XYZ file of C-alpha atoms in Angstrom:
572
model
C 73.139 59.964 5.363
C 70.768 61.130 2.623
C 67.610 60.060 4.407
C 68.953 61.346 7.763
C 69.447 64.802 6.232
C 65.948 64.560 4.802
C 64.598 63.543 8.223
C 66.112 66.609 9.892
C 64.683 68.826 7.159
C 61.358 67.071 7.502
C 61.263 67.637 11.277
C 62.008 71.351 10.815
C 59.362 71.677 8.107
C 56.845 69.767 10.179
C 57.357 71.972 13.234
C 56.837 75.095 11.127
C 53.568 73.775 9.711
C 52.414 71.590 12.583
C 48.808 72.704 12.204
C 48.643 70.974 8.829
C 49.659 67.534 10.109
C 46.998 65.317 11.625
C 46.600 62.196 13.699
C 44.579 59.705 11.656
C 43.006 57.190 14.015
C 41.178 53.948 13.269
C 39.969 50.927 15.205
C 40.209 47.536 13.492
C 37.889 44.973 15.038
C 39.059 41.636 13.614
C 36.486 38.870 13.744
C 34.350 36.346 11.918
C 32.122 37.432 9.030
C 29.458 35.331 7.310
C 29.418 35.737 3.527
C 27.862 33.926 0.586
C 29.957 33.508 -2.535
C 30.071 30.939 -5.342
C 26.654 29.615 -4.247
C 27.786 28.688 -0.755
C 27.998 30.192 2.716
C 31.396 30.804 4.282
C 32.809 32.260 7.475
C 35.861 34.436 6.885
C 38.119 36.600 9.035
C 37.528 40.286 8.319
C 38.096 43.783 9.713
C 35.062 45.767 10.879
C 32.754 43.354 9.065
C 34.131 44.420 5.670
C 35.682 42.472 2.799
C 37.982 43.979 1.652
C 38.721 45.902 4.819
C 38.401 49.670 5.283
C 40.454 52.066 3.201
C 42.839 54.251 5.187
C 43.427 57.732 3.771
C 46.084 60.080 5.105
C 48.436 62.858 4.046
C 52.195 62.697 3.937
C 53.429 63.804 7.349
C 50.403 62.523 9.253
C 50.609 60.150 12.205
C 48.611 56.956 11.795
C 47.181 55.245 14.885
C 45.328 51.960 14.425
C 43.905 50.038 17.381
C 43.697 46.363 16.389
C 41.302 44.350 18.566
C 41.397 40.604 17.899
C 37.949 39.060 18.283
C 38.859 36.220 15.901
C 39.843 32.676 16.917
C 43.278 33.135 15.288
C 46.500 34.896 16.161
C 46.982 37.938 13.971
C 49.235 40.880 13.151
C 48.887 43.671 10.584
C 51.607 44.781 8.164
C 51.527 48.233 6.609
C 52.933 47.163 3.267
C 55.436 49.675 1.895
C 55.490 52.038 4.892
C 59.105 52.769 5.841
C 58.421 52.679 9.595
C 61.317 55.078 10.231
C 62.219 54.578 13.921
C 58.934 52.695 14.393
C 59.987 49.163 13.443
C 57.805 47.841 16.296
C 54.787 48.725 14.149
C 55.873 46.951 10.960
C 53.766 43.884 11.720
C 55.251 40.590 10.434
C 54.665 37.983 13.134
C 57.769 36.739 14.955
C 59.922 39.255 13.058
C 59.013 42.657 14.530
C 56.404 41.454 17.013
C 54.693 38.394 18.412
C 51.156 38.014 17.087
C 48.100 39.502 18.773
C 46.411 36.612 20.549
C 42.624 36.070 20.415
C 40.951 38.452 22.842
C 43.954 40.809 22.917
C 44.748 44.118 21.229
C 47.684 46.207 20.059
C 47.943 49.785 18.837
C 50.070 50.438 15.774
C 51.400 54.004 15.741
C 53.767 55.454 13.158
C 54.523 58.583 11.159
C 54.158 58.699 7.386
C 57.411 60.298 6.284
C 58.465 61.149 2.726
C 55.884 58.870 1.111
C 52.846 59.487 -1.067
C 50.819 57.222 -3.298
C 49.084 53.853 -3.127
C 50.093 51.302 -0.513
C 48.036 48.756 1.400
C 47.729 46.880 4.674
C 47.210 43.174 5.284
C 47.407 40.433 7.879
C 50.886 38.980 8.352
C 50.107 35.770 10.189
C 49.345 32.409 8.605
C 47.068 32.736 5.566
C 44.742 35.373 7.037
C 45.630 37.968 4.434
C 43.298 36.034 2.099
C 40.507 38.221 3.455
C 42.205 40.648 5.876
C 43.479 43.500 3.715
C 42.673 47.000 2.519
C 44.024 50.071 0.733
C 46.331 52.642 2.369
C 46.316 55.841 0.327
C 48.734 58.677 1.099
C 47.960 62.040 -0.459
C 50.733 64.599 -1.027
C 50.904 67.253 1.710
C 50.333 70.016 -0.836
C 47.193 68.315 -2.147
C 46.357 66.686 -5.504
C 47.725 69.685 -7.415
C 51.171 68.519 -6.286
C 50.962 65.442 -8.515
C 53.580 65.426 -11.319
C 50.675 65.064 -13.776
C 47.342 66.874 -14.249
C 44.926 66.424 -11.374
C 42.533 63.549 -12.194
C 38.778 63.986 -12.043
C 38.404 61.142 -9.540
C 40.570 58.542 -7.794
C 39.335 54.952 -7.521
C 40.918 52.089 -5.521
C 40.838 48.729 -7.332
C 41.830 45.801 -5.099
C 42.445 42.464 -6.810
C 42.053 39.427 -4.576
C 41.861 35.655 -4.513
C 39.170 33.379 -3.065
C 38.971 29.821 -1.816
C 35.712 27.987 -1.107
C 37.337 26.238 1.855
C 38.799 27.888 4.939
C 42.397 28.850 4.146
C 43.598 28.383 7.723
C 42.461 24.760 7.560
C 43.985 24.331 4.094
C 47.341 25.631 5.329
C 47.472 23.151 8.227
C 46.775 20.239 5.879
C 49.315 21.523 3.363
C 52.124 21.907 5.912
C 51.376 18.462 7.311
C 51.709 17.032 3.806
C 54.880 19.022 3.074
C 53.467 20.583 -0.094
C 51.730 23.727 -1.296
C 48.009 24.615 -1.129
C 45.569 23.907 -3.946
C 44.790 26.711 -6.399
C 42.111 29.240 -5.570
C 38.547 28.958 -6.818
C 38.114 32.556 -7.964
C 39.606 36.027 -8.213
C 37.934 39.213 -7.029
C 37.752 42.909 -7.871
C 37.015 44.939 -4.750
C 35.761 41.760 -3.104
C 33.395 40.847 -5.945
C 33.868 38.075 -8.491
C 31.849 39.118 -11.522
C 29.637 37.723 -14.236
C 31.767 34.737 -15.211
C 31.329 32.946 -11.874
C 28.272 31.130 -10.582
C 25.971 33.122 -8.312
C 28.057 36.260 -8.798
C 26.527 38.369 -11.571
C 24.364 40.375 -9.151
C 27.443 41.280 -7.127
C 29.699 42.491 -9.930
C 31.807 45.553 -9.147
C 30.718 48.549 -11.238
C 32.493 51.835 -11.880
C 30.462 54.657 -13.365
C 32.453 57.231 -15.344
C 31.769 60.611 -16.933
C 32.632 60.814 -20.653
C 35.863 62.683 -21.308
C 37.051 62.725 -17.709
C 40.397 61.362 -16.460
C 40.400 58.818 -13.640
C 43.258 57.651 -11.484
C 42.899 53.942 -10.791
C 44.857 52.896 -7.707
C 45.287 49.185 -8.378
C 46.513 46.758 -5.701
C 47.280 43.068 -6.167
C 46.194 41.566 -2.847
C 45.989 38.049 -4.312
C 47.719 35.330 -2.346
C 49.633 33.344 -4.925
C 49.170 34.738 -8.419
C 50.457 37.552 -10.532
C 47.609 39.064 -12.516
C 47.019 40.659 -15.901
C 44.515 43.542 -15.799
C 42.734 45.209 -18.716
C 39.664 47.311 -19.455
C 38.059 46.786 -22.844
C 38.281 49.779 -25.162
C 40.591 51.753 -22.871
C 44.286 52.297 -22.322
C 46.312 53.434 -19.333
C 49.173 55.745 -18.504
C 51.207 54.359 -15.616
C 52.272 57.193 -13.296
C 53.372 55.345 -10.136
C 54.163 51.913 -8.723
C 54.531 50.960 -5.053
C 53.903 54.598 -4.062
C 56.821 55.853 -6.175
C 56.278 58.005 -9.253
C 57.270 56.750 -12.696
C 57.940 58.336 -16.020
C 54.578 58.168 -17.856
C 54.226 54.811 -19.601
C 51.314 54.086 -21.938
C 49.921 50.568 -22.193
C 46.648 48.696 -22.573
C 47.634 45.885 -20.206
C 48.930 45.919 -16.634
C 50.749 43.183 -14.732
C 50.897 43.130 -10.953
C 52.590 40.621 -8.697
C 51.152 40.005 -5.225
C 52.090 42.951 -3.021
C 52.559 45.432 -5.862
C 50.511 48.548 -6.563
C 50.143 50.476 -9.820
C 48.603 53.927 -10.264
C 47.310 54.644 -13.747
C 45.484 57.481 -15.475
C 42.588 56.354 -17.656
C 40.646 58.714 -19.887
C 36.985 57.810 -20.369
C 37.190 58.436 -24.113
C 35.521 55.331 -25.557
C 32.073 55.419 -27.162
C 29.539 55.559 -24.320
C 28.551 52.081 -23.242
C 29.564 49.272 -20.936
C 33.007 47.712 -20.825
C 34.395 44.840 -18.804
C 37.455 45.286 -16.647
C 39.078 41.884 -16.187
C 41.885 40.208 -14.262
C 43.304 36.755 -14.813
C 46.462 34.927 -13.809
C 49.917 35.309 -15.270
C 51.384 31.850 -14.681
C 55.144 32.133 -15.022
C 56.038 28.719 -13.629
C 58.143 26.404 -15.763
C 58.027 23.092 -13.933
C 56.175 19.808 -13.802
C 53.544 19.516 -16.569
C 49.833 19.723 -15.774
C 50.434 21.706 -12.583
C 46.966 23.002 -11.613
C 46.273 26.725 -11.364
C 43.253 28.980 -11.136
C 42.426 29.687 -14.781
C 39.292 31.736 -14.079
C 38.734 35.421 -14.847
C 37.216 38.021 -12.575
C 35.323 40.939 -14.096
C 33.937 44.314 -13.190
C 31.957 46.711 -15.355
C 32.943 50.204 -16.428
C 29.679 52.021 -17.105
C 29.465 55.372 -18.895
C 27.081 57.825 -17.281
C 24.792 58.539 -20.209
C 21.020 58.713 -20.349
C 20.792 56.562 -23.479
C 22.740 53.612 -22.069
C 20.629 51.054 -20.189
C 21.953 49.751 -16.861
C 23.644 46.376 -16.844
C 21.443 43.743 -15.222
C 23.115 40.625 -16.632
C 25.805 39.469 -19.000
C 24.051 40.989 -21.995
C 25.634 41.588 -25.379
C 26.123 45.291 -24.661
C 29.166 44.656 -22.475
C 32.500 44.462 -24.329
C 35.137 42.019 -23.057
C 38.885 42.803 -23.347
C 41.172 40.370 -25.147
C 43.361 39.009 -22.368
C 46.960 37.760 -22.676
C 47.595 34.039 -22.485
C 48.216 32.699 -18.996
C 51.885 32.032 -19.801
C 52.537 35.253 -21.741
C 55.917 36.014 -20.184
C 56.984 38.390 -23.002
C 54.028 40.687 -22.252
C 54.696 40.559 -18.517
C 58.407 41.242 -18.951
C 57.806 44.098 -21.379
C 55.579 45.798 -18.828
C 57.906 45.309 -15.859
C 61.095 46.240 -17.706
C 59.653 49.297 -19.488
C 58.898 51.221 -16.295
C 61.363 53.877 -15.171
C 61.415 56.099 -12.106
C 60.569 59.772 -11.907
C 63.066 61.324 -9.514
C 61.533 64.548 -8.189
C 63.655 67.424 -6.804
C 64.736 66.688 -3.259
C 64.465 62.929 -3.652
C 67.472 60.715 -3.032
C 69.266 59.603 -6.178
C 70.938 56.259 -6.696
C 73.927 55.866 -4.344
C 76.972 55.127 -6.495
C 79.361 53.787 -3.843
C 78.398 50.320 -2.603
C 79.428 48.983 0.825
C 77.820 45.527 0.758
C 77.454 43.301 -2.296
C 75.349 40.166 -2.131
C 74.549 37.446 -4.649
C 71.310 35.817 -3.538
C 69.839 32.731 -5.166
C 66.258 31.897 -4.319
C 63.696 29.287 -5.210
C 62.469 25.919 -4.019
C 64.160 22.886 -2.512
C 63.370 19.901 -0.319
C 64.196 18.375 3.039
C 63.244 15.028 4.584
C 59.815 15.056 6.221
C 59.640 15.789 9.945
C 58.142 13.204 12.322
C 55.018 15.311 12.957
C 54.283 15.624 9.219
C 52.136 12.497 9.190
C 50.886 12.986 5.613
C 54.301 13.831 4.153
C 55.877 11.419 1.673
C 59.668 11.304 2.265
C 60.407 14.948 1.353
C 58.781 18.261 2.219
C 58.886 21.225 -0.147
C 60.785 24.256 1.161
C 61.650 27.701 -0.115
C 65.146 29.053 0.377
C 67.544 31.924 -0.167
C 71.190 30.987 -0.640
C 70.071 27.446 0.181
C 68.776 28.401 3.640
C 65.093 27.934 4.399
C 64.110 30.687 6.824
C 62.806 29.363 10.144
C 60.623 31.762 12.155
C 61.253 31.857 15.913
C 58.313 31.415 18.286
C 59.750 32.276 21.718
C 60.488 35.913 20.909
C 60.340 38.225 17.915
C 63.606 38.879 16.082
C 63.356 42.627 16.693
C 62.914 42.171 20.436
C 65.884 39.804 20.570
C 67.950 42.283 18.530
C 66.980 45.255 20.703
C 67.676 43.480 24.002
C 70.717 41.496 22.852
C 69.064 38.148 23.590
C 71.141 35.208 22.401
C 69.854 31.961 20.909
C 66.945 33.385 18.886
C 68.891 33.968 15.657
C 72.392 34.194 14.260
C 73.863 37.024 12.173
C 75.625 34.857 9.612
C 73.369 34.861 6.566
C 75.814 34.271 3.684
C 76.550 36.843 0.995
C 76.482 34.162 -1.702
C 75.140 30.619 -2.201
C 77.239 27.660 -1.027
C 77.541 26.254 -4.558
C 77.911 27.783 -8.006
C 75.953 25.926 -10.692
C 73.866 26.516 -13.796
C 71.055 28.193 -11.863
C 68.458 28.341 -14.643
C 69.074 24.933 -16.237
C 65.730 23.111 -16.138
C 67.513 19.780 -16.544
C 68.857 20.176 -13.002
C 65.496 20.820 -11.397
C 65.294 17.402 -9.731
C 68.983 16.884 -8.974
C 68.833 15.738 -5.340
C 72.264 17.086 -4.330
C 71.196 20.547 -5.532
C 67.625 20.664 -4.273
C 68.434 19.546 -0.719
C 68.331 22.620 1.488
C 68.982 23.509 5.121
C 66.966 25.498 7.663
C 68.045 28.297 9.943
C 67.182 31.695 11.434
C 70.058 33.601 9.919
C 70.123 37.389 9.531
C 72.423 39.619 7.507
C 73.918 42.349 9.718
C 74.241 45.800 8.125
C 75.878 48.960 9.421
C 73.649 51.986 9.608
C 73.676 54.023 6.373
C 75.554 51.365 4.409
C 74.656 50.939 0.735
C 73.615 47.413 -0.223
C 73.516 45.954 -3.720
C 71.883 42.564 -4.244
C 71.871 40.357 -7.305
C 68.637 38.368 -7.048
C 69.121 35.152 -9.034
C 66.113 32.935 -9.704
C 66.769 29.187 -9.841
C 65.038 26.461 -11.831
C 65.281 23.887 -9.053
C 61.956 22.036 -8.636
C 60.606 24.542 -11.161
C 61.365 28.066 -12.358
C 58.908 30.801 -11.415
C 58.758 34.580 -11.203
C 58.908 35.198 -7.455
C 57.793 38.632 -6.176
C 60.296 39.626 -3.479
C 59.206 42.246 -0.937
C 61.611 44.192 1.284
C 60.183 45.594 4.514
C 61.339 48.982 5.804
C 62.827 50.288 2.561
C 62.299 51.126 -1.057
C 64.994 49.992 -3.453
C 66.274 51.055 -6.849
C 65.875 48.477 -9.632
C 69.082 48.838 -11.625
C 68.571 46.065 -14.195
C 66.822 42.757 -14.832
C 66.958 39.969 -17.382
C 66.710 36.263 -18.139
C 69.166 33.439 -17.609
C 72.178 33.425 -15.299
C 73.473 36.787 -14.144
C 76.559 37.971 -15.987
C 78.227 40.908 -14.304
C 79.882 42.404 -17.391
C 76.782 42.450 -19.564
C 74.418 43.338 -16.734
C 76.378 46.386 -15.595
C 76.108 47.819 -19.094
C 72.341 47.768 -18.545
C 72.399 49.535 -15.161
C 70.029 52.493 -14.988
C 71.671 54.915 -12.570
C 69.773 57.996 -13.767
C 66.061 57.233 -13.422
C 65.734 53.648 -12.185
C 62.414 52.291 -11.043
C 61.815 52.546 -7.282
C 59.853 49.677 -5.714
C 59.289 47.734 -2.510
C 58.287 44.505 -4.298
C 59.938 43.182 -7.462
C 58.800 40.305 -9.637
C 62.147 38.790 -10.581
C 61.833 37.377 -14.130
C 61.164 33.667 -14.367
C 64.481 31.884 -14.838
C 66.208 35.228 -14.558
C 67.691 37.874 -12.293
C 67.404 41.442 -11.056
C 69.806 43.854 -9.382
C 68.552 46.145 -6.621
C 70.281 48.736 -4.452
C 69.201 50.476 -1.243
C 70.610 52.474 1.659
C 70.261 50.821 5.081
C 69.361 53.980 7.000
C 66.503 52.560 9.069
C 67.542 50.701 12.249
C 65.706 47.503 13.106
C 65.070 44.007 11.745
C 63.522 43.905 8.280
C 62.086 40.873 6.540
C 62.687 40.190 2.843
C 60.501 37.444 1.442
C 58.538 36.038 -1.451
C 55.042 37.528 -1.545
C 53.542 34.353 -2.972
C 51.873 33.455 0.287
C 52.375 29.717 -0.100
C 56.156 30.261 -0.171
C 56.589 32.296 3.038
C 55.614 29.591 5.569
C 57.976 27.154 3.835
C 60.917 29.500 4.256
C 61.419 31.621 1.129
C 62.734 34.624 3.002
C 65.504 36.153 5.109
C 65.977 39.254 7.256
C 68.346 42.192 7.587
C 69.572 43.410 10.967
C 70.314 47.138 10.653
C 72.230 48.754 13.496
C 71.625 52.141 15.081
C 73.210 55.305 13.768
C 75.236 57.864 15.746
C 72.394 60.222 16.716
C 69.009 60.102 18.492
C 67.384 60.530 15.070
C 69.006 57.276 13.925
C 68.472 55.162 17.047
C 65.538 52.784 17.446
C 63.503 53.701 20.553
C 62.104 51.055 22.944
C 58.884 49.186 22.137
C 55.521 50.676 23.179
C 53.962 49.607 26.503
C 51.338 47.335 24.893
C 53.846 45.519 22.677
C 52.725 41.883 22.196
C 55.041 39.220 23.585
C 55.114 35.514 22.903
């Protein structure tokens, strides 16, 4: 009811100031792009010949219209990560969930209103592994302008997109990986705004550089667009004040190190108060996995250069001694990662919805990895294929029709609405000694949704498991933000956990990195009709089934009823 009341108020306010709202229109031409990185030529999929893709800037209340024209040889769809898509679920983007993909040579127009959101979000491909190179920033300014920020207006705002790079074509890698029933090899490099930096071969001339004025305050809008790795981020000689995550304001939090899981965004204020000179910004992996020894990972570091604008400082032409490197955390520094994640709290502004106290639906959801016998067409698979699962169900994507279309038209046989509220077996979820117990790691497949009544309040205990190997999985919920009430390590204990619940100023997110071998409790109000995917944002885990979906019914009014799909809606 809270968001419905806000919607009505929003509509009234919008009508009274209609001249201020705008239609922001873009055309995304998706096609092949020749690039040269790491001393070799590659052909990647990109938008408008850009890597990363174009930044979209809009104001809260604007209507965004994006014409996506697929000139590539691959199917594609675009997800607007973090956008609520209130009554516009057809534009959410995940293939086979809210739409069928856009076929080569075809096009689709995404149209939606930006309602009650401001901050840093992003967009990315949501088909196969194309988001490796198909992504960009989506920045929403407050309707009242930068002076409406709950902190002093920064001198300049700078998007920082962290990415991941493979020398080989990721679409080809994914086919081989699925055939073998495993996971893809680690990446070859990380990127900052599409550039790798001085520490990689053939990359020093293409290092990202940010020039700053001494004494000025900069807002860095940082996005982790990497495929499979959480990342530490630092700038030598400088500290940050975190002011927002996932386009939701936070209480100011000071730190010299940031941690971002794939899909997450962090807005920080950075004062250029170091002695004038050149300083490296750097990102490297946070590897949370506790599993088989000697598991390979990308242990490289990407760098950019923060350059003070001073006449007496020479420009950086190479990796000279003038550039200061930050001391980075160890790859497995879970205490530093957990301290960052657990120290953030939300800033609830006047008029914003507070935490709903009465809960209608309670779920206990285990998630992690399991196995199933190889399928006949997996010719390179050795006995068992690796699968992700939630409550021991590996999510199987339909191909005949999208889930949302089947839901809207009442089509039977595409999915069932019997996703369980708890796992089929209670066991010691975080016991590493059980990680290869065959009776526990065997999983099942299915296209099962959890049905929710409109406006119901849902509380979910997200319990990580150590089966196959424990890892901090970043879970992303489409269509909603959620309140993070508490998080911790080990098996969830209701009595002790509820004493930790933050019901006053909890963090608000759309993607949470559940602690490795641990748990988190989230709560949200299901006031957005449609079908909404919840999945691990480690890209190697989505195609193997680490996800599920919510089926949210219509409300009692036209303002709470999903309208029909647009005329150009892609079908399978």
